[in-house]
Coordinates of N, CA and C in Angstrom, one line a residue:
M33 N 3.6 43.4 -51.2 CA 4.5 42.9 -50.2 C 4.7 43.9 -49.1
T34 N 4.5 45.1 -49.3 CA 4.6 46.1 -48.3 C 3.6 45.8 -47.2
D35 N 2.4 45.3 -47.5 CA 1.4 45.2 -46.5 C 1.9 44.0 -45.6
E36 N 2.5 43.0 -46.0 CA 3.0 41.8 -45.3 C 4.1 42.4 -44.3
T37 N 5.0 43.3 -44.9 CA 6.1 43.8 -44.1 C 5.5 44.6 -43.0
N38 N 4.6 45.5 -43.3 CA 4.0 46.3 -42.3 C 3.3 45.5 -41.2
D39 N 2.7 44.4 -41.7 CA 2.0 43.5 -40.7 C 3.0 42.9 -39.8
L40 N 4.1 42.5 -40.3 CA 5.2 41.8 -39.5 C 5.8 42.9 -38.5
S41 N 6.0 44.1 -39.0 CA 6.6 45.1 -38.1 C 5.6 45.5 -37.1
R42 N 4.4 45.6 -37.4 CA 3.4 45.9 -36.4 C 3.3 44.8 -35.3
R43 N 3.4 43.6 -35.8 CA 3.3 42.4 -34.8 C 4.5 42.5 -33.9
K44 N 5.7 42.8 -34.5 CA 6.9 42.8 -33.7 C 6.8 43.9 -32.6
M45 N 6.3 45.1 -33.2 CA 6.1 46.3 -32.3 C 5.1 46.0 -31.1
L46 N 4.0 45.3 -31.5 CA 3.0 44.9 -30.4 C 3.7 44.0 -29.4
A47 N 4.4 43.0 -29.9 CA 5.0 42.0 -29.1 C 6.0 42.7 -28.1
R48 N 6.7 43.6 -28.6 CA 7.8 44.3 -27.8 C 7.0 45.1 -26.7
I49 N 6.0 45.8 -27.1 CA 5.2 46.6 -26.1 C 4.6 45.8 -25.1
G50 N 4.0 44.5 -25.5 CA 3.5 43.6 -24.5 C 4.5 43.1 -23.6
G51 N 5.7 42.9 -24.1 CA 6.8 42.4 -23.2 C 7.2 43.4 -22.2
L52 N 7.3 44.7 -22.7 CA 7.7 45.7 -21.8 C 6.6 45.9 -20.7
A53 N 5.3 45.8 -21.1 CA 4.2 46.0 -20.1 C 4.3 44.9 -19.1
A54 N 4.5 43.6 -19.5 CA 4.6 42.5 -18.6 C 5.7 42.7 -17.6
A55 N 6.8 43.2 -18.1 CA 8.0 43.4 -17.3 C 7.8 44.5 -16.2
A56 N 7.1 45.6 -16.8 CA 6.8 46.7 -15.8 C 5.8 46.2 -14.8
Y57 N 4.9 45.4 -15.1 CA 3.9 44.9 -14.2 C 4.5 43.9 -13.1
A58 N 5.4 43.1 -13.6 CA 6.0 42.0 -12.7 C 7.2 42.6 -11.8
A59 N 7.8 43.7 -12.3 CA 9.0 44.2 -11.6 C 8.8 44.5 -10.1
P60 N 7.8 45.1 -9.7 CA 7.6 45.4 -8.3 C 7.5 44.1 -7.4
A61 N 6.9 43.0 -8.0 CA 6.9 41.8 -7.3 C 8.3 41.2 -7.0
F62 N 9.1 41.3 -8.0 CA 10.5 40.8 -7.9 C 11.3 41.6 -7.0
T63 N 11.2 42.9 -7.0 CA 12.0 43.8 -6.0 C 11.5 43.6 -4.7
T64 N 10.2 43.3 -4.4 CA 9.7 43.0 -3.1 C 10.2 41.7 -2.5
L65 N 10.3 40.7 -3.4 CA 10.9 39.5 -2.9 C 12.4 39.6 -2.6
S66 N 13.1 40.4 -3.5 CA 14.5 40.5 -3.2 C 14.8 41.3 -1.9
M67 N 13.9 42.3 -1.6 CA 14.1 43.1 -0.4 C 13.8 42.3 0.8
A68 N 12.7 41.4 0.7 CA 12.4 40.5 1.8 C 13.5 39.5 2.1
H69 N 14.1 39.0 1.0 CA 15.2 38.0 1.1 C 16.4 38.7 1.7
A70 N 16.7 39.9 1.3 CA 17.9 40.6 1.8 C 17.7 41.0 3.3
S71 N 16.5 41.3 3.8 CA 16.3 41.7 5.2 C 16.3 40.5 6.1
E72 N 16.2 39.3 5.6 CA 16.2 38.1 6.5 C 17.5 38.0 7.4
G73 N 18.6 38.2 6.8 CA 19.9 37.9 7.5 C 20.5 39.0 8.1
S74 N 20.0 40.2 8.0 CA 20.7 41.4 8.6 C 19.9 41.9 9.7
A75 N 20.7 42.4 10.7 CA 20.1 43.0 11.9 C 19.8 44.4 11.7
P76 N 18.9 45.0 12.4 CA 18.6 46.5 12.2 C 19.7 47.3 12.7
S77 N 20.0 48.4 12.0 CA 21.1 49.2 12.5 C 20.7 50.2 13.6
E78 N 21.7 50.7 14.3 CA 21.4 51.6 15.4 C 20.9 52.9 14.9
P79 N 20.0 53.6 15.6 CA 19.5 54.8 15.2 C 20.6 55.9 15.2
S80 N 20.5 56.8 14.3 CA 21.6 57.9 14.2 C 21.4 58.9 15.1
E81 N 22.3 59.8 15.4 CA 22.2 60.8 16.4 C 21.4 61.9 15.6
P82 N 20.6 62.7 16.5 CA 19.9 63.8 15.9 C 20.9 64.9 15.3
S83 N 20.6 65.5 14.3 CA 21.4 66.6 13.7 C 21.2 67.9 14.6
E84 N 22.2 68.8 14.5 CA 22.1 70.0 15.1 C 20.9 70.8 14.7
P85 N 20.3 71.6 15.6 CA 19.2 72.4 15.1 C 19.7 73.6 14.1
S86 N 19.0 73.9 13.2 CA 19.4 75.0 12.3 C 19.2 76.4 12.9
A87 N 19.9 77.3 12.4 CA 19.8 78.7 12.8 C 18.4 79.3 12.5
P88 N 17.9 80.1 13.4 CA 16.6 80.8 13.1 C 16.7 81.6 11.8
S89 N 15.6 81.6 11.1 CA 15.6 82.4 9.9 C 15.4 83.9 10.3
E90 N 15.7 84.8 9.3 CA 15.5 86.2 9.4 C 14.0 86.5 9.6
P91 N 13.7 87.5 10.4 CA 12.3 87.9 10.5 C 11.8 88.5 9.2
S92 N 10.6 88.2 8.8 CA 10.0 88.8 7.6 C 9.7 90.2 7.8
E93 N 9.5 91.0 6.7 CA 9.1 92.3 6.7 C 7.6 92.4 7.1
P94 N 7.3 93.5 7.8 CA 5.8 93.5 8.2 C 5.1 93.9 6.9
S95 N 3.8 93.5 7.0 CA 2.9 93.7 5.8 C 2.3 95.1 5.9
A96 N 1.9 95.6 4.8 CA 1.4 97.0 4.8 C 0.0 97.0 5.5
P97 N -0.3 98.2 6.0 CA -1.6 98.3 6.8 C -2.7 98.1 5.8
S98 N -3.8 97.6 6.3 CA -5.0 97.4 5.4 C -5.7 98.8 5.3
E99 N -6.5 98.9 4.3 CA -7.3 100.1 4.1 C -8.4 100.2 5.1
P100 N -8.7 101.4 5.6 CA -9.8 101.6 6.6 C -11.1 101.2 6.0
S101 N -12.0 100.6 6.8 CA -13.3 100.2 6.3 C -14.2 101.4 6.1
E102 N -15.3 101.3 5.4 CA -16.2 102.3 5.2 C -17.0 102.6 6.4
A103 N -17.3 103.9 6.7 CA -18.2 104.3 7.8 C -19.5 103.7 7.7
S104 N -20.0 103.3 8.9 CA -21.4 102.7 8.8 C -22.4 103.8 8.8
T105 N -23.6 103.5 8.3 CA -24.7 104.5 8.2 C -25.4 104.5 9.5
P106 N -25.8 105.7 10.0 CA -26.5 105.8 11.3 C -27.8 105.0 11.2
S107 N -28.2 104.5 12.4 CA -29.5 103.7 12.3 C -30.6 104.7 12.5
A108 N -31.8 104.3 12.2 CA -33.0 105.1 12.2 C -33.3 105.4 13.7
P109 N -33.9 106.6 14.0 CA -34.2 106.9 15.4 C -35.3 106.0 16.0
S110 N -35.2 105.7 17.2 CA -36.2 104.8 17.8 C -37.4 105.6 18.1
E111 N -38.5 104.7 18.3 CA -39.8 105.4 18.6 C -39.8 105.9 20.0
A112 N -40.6 107.0 20.3 CA -40.8 107.5 21.6 C -41.5 106.5 22.4
S113 N -41.1 106.4 23.7 CA -41.9 105.6 24.6 C -43.3 106.1 24.9
K114 N -44.1 105.2 25.3 CA -45.5 105.6 25.6 C -45.5 106.2 27.0
V115 N -46.5 107.1 27.3 CA -46.6 107.6 28.6 C -47.2 106.6 29.5
S116 N -46.6 106.4 30.7 CA -47.1 105.4 31.6 C -48.3 106.0 32.4
A117 N -49.1 105.1 32.9 CA -50.3 105.5 33.7 C -49.8 105.9 35.1
A118 N -50.5 106.9 35.7 CA -50.2 107.4 37.0 C -50.5 106.3 38.0
S119 N -49.7 106.1 39.1 CA -49.9 105.2 40.1 C -50.9 105.7 41.1
A120 N -51.5 104.7 41.8 CA -52.5 105.1 42.8 C -51.8 105.8 44.0
P121 N -52.5 106.7 44.8 CA -51.8 107.3 45.9 C -51.5 106.3 46.9
S122 N -50.4 106.6 47.6 CA -50.1 105.6 48.7 C -50.8 106.0 50.0
E123 N -50.8 105.0 50.9 CA -51.5 105.2 52.2 C -50.7 106.2 53.1
A124 N -51.4 106.9 53.9 CA -50.7 107.7 54.8 C -49.9 107.0 55.9
S125 N -48.8 107.5 56.2 CA -48.0 106.7 57.1 C -48.5 107.0 58.6
K126 N -48.3 106.0 59.4 CA -48.7 106.1 60.8 C -47.8 107.0 61.6
A127 N -48.3 107.5 62.7 CA -47.6 108.4 63.5 C -46.4 107.6 64.1
S128 N -45.3 108.1 64.1 CA -44.2 107.4 64.6 C -44.0 107.8 66.1
S129 N -43.3 107.0 66.8 CA -43.1 107.3 68.2 C -42.0 108.4 68.3
P130 N -42.1 109.3 69.3 CA -41.2 110.3 69.4 C -39.7 109.8 69.6
T131 N -38.7 110.4 69.1 CA -37.4 109.9 69.3 C -36.9 110.3 70.6
M132 N -36.0 109.6 71.1 CA -35.4 109.9 72.4 C -34.1 110.7 72.3
A133 N -33.8 111.5 73.2 CA -32.5 112.3 73.1 C -31.4 111.4 73.3
S134 N -30.3 111.6 72.6 CA -29.1 110.7 72.8 C -28.4 111.1 74.1
G135 N -27.8 110.1 74.6 CA -27.0 110.4 75.9 C -27.8 110.1 77.2
A136 N -29.1 110.2 77.2 CA -29.8 109.9 78.4 C -30.3 108.4 78.3
S137 N -30.7 107.9 79.5 CA -31.1 106.5 79.4 C -32.5 106.3 78.8
K138 N -32.7 105.4 78.2 CA -33.9 105.1 77.3 C -35.2 105.1 78.3
A139 N -35.1 104.5 79.4 CA -36.2 104.4 80.4 C -36.6 105.9 80.9
E140 N -35.5 106.7 81.1 CA -35.8 108.1 81.5 C -36.5 108.8 80.4
D141 N -36.0 108.7 79.2 CA -36.5 109.4 78.0 C -38.0 109.0 77.9
C142 N -38.3 107.7 77.9 CA -39.6 107.1 77.8 C -40.6 107.7 78.8
A143 N -40.1 107.8 80.0 CA -40.9 108.4 81.1 C -41.2 109.8 80.9
A144 N -40.2 110.6 80.3 CA -40.3 112.0 80.1 C -41.4 112.2 78.9
L145 N -41.5 111.3 78.1 CA -42.5 111.4 76.9 C -43.9 110.9 77.3
G146 N -44.0 110.4 78.5 CA -45.3 109.9 79.0 C -45.5 108.4 78.6
G147 N -44.5 107.6 78.4 CA -44.5 106.2 78.0 C -44.0 105.3 79.1
D148 N -44.2 104.0 78.9 CA -43.7 103.0 79.8 C -42.6 102.2 79.1
W149 N -41.4 102.1 79.7 CA -40.3 101.4 79.1 C -40.5 99.9 79.4
D150 N -40.6 99.0 78.4 CA -40.7 97.6 78.7 C -39.4 96.8 78.6
G151 N -38.3 97.5 78.5 CA -37.0 96.9 78.4 C -36.4 97.0 77.0
S152 N -37.2 97.1 76.0 CA -36.7 97.3 74.7 C -37.4 98.3 73.8
T153 N -38.6 98.7 74.3 CA -39.5 99.6 73.5 C -40.2 100.5 74.5
C154 N -40.4 101.8 74.0 CA -41.2 102.7 74.8 C -42.6 102.6 74.4
V155 N -43.5 102.2 75.3 CA -44.9 102.0 75.0 C -45.7 103.2 75.5
R156 N -46.4 103.8 74.7 CA -47.2 105.0 75.0 C -48.6 104.9 74.5
D157 N -49.5 105.3 75.3 CA -50.9 105.4 74.9 C -51.2 106.6 74.2
L158 N -51.8 106.5 73.0 CA -52.1 107.7 72.2 C -53.5 108.2 72.4

């Protein structure tokens, strides 16, 4: 008879667990319906005033300095540059016209050098 009693008590226990599970499953639906029903007739309330700002917190202690990093190793020396080739000789410069003395007129200086003044340049036959 103990088996029958155990079977009955197991059935009762499973029935109770099933009932509790069904109630837990259905409870959110009922609370949602009751909240929707309660909100139908009431108007929204006015927003509340903002609260006063809180006092600033105390500054935190500075953190300890970090350890210095390891020194880097020197890089390898670079290779020596190659010798460049010599450039070609430049052309000889042409003879320049003699300079004129400052303070005197350009036409007079040009005539003194044996040239003809054309208004902007002293032209001289070489």
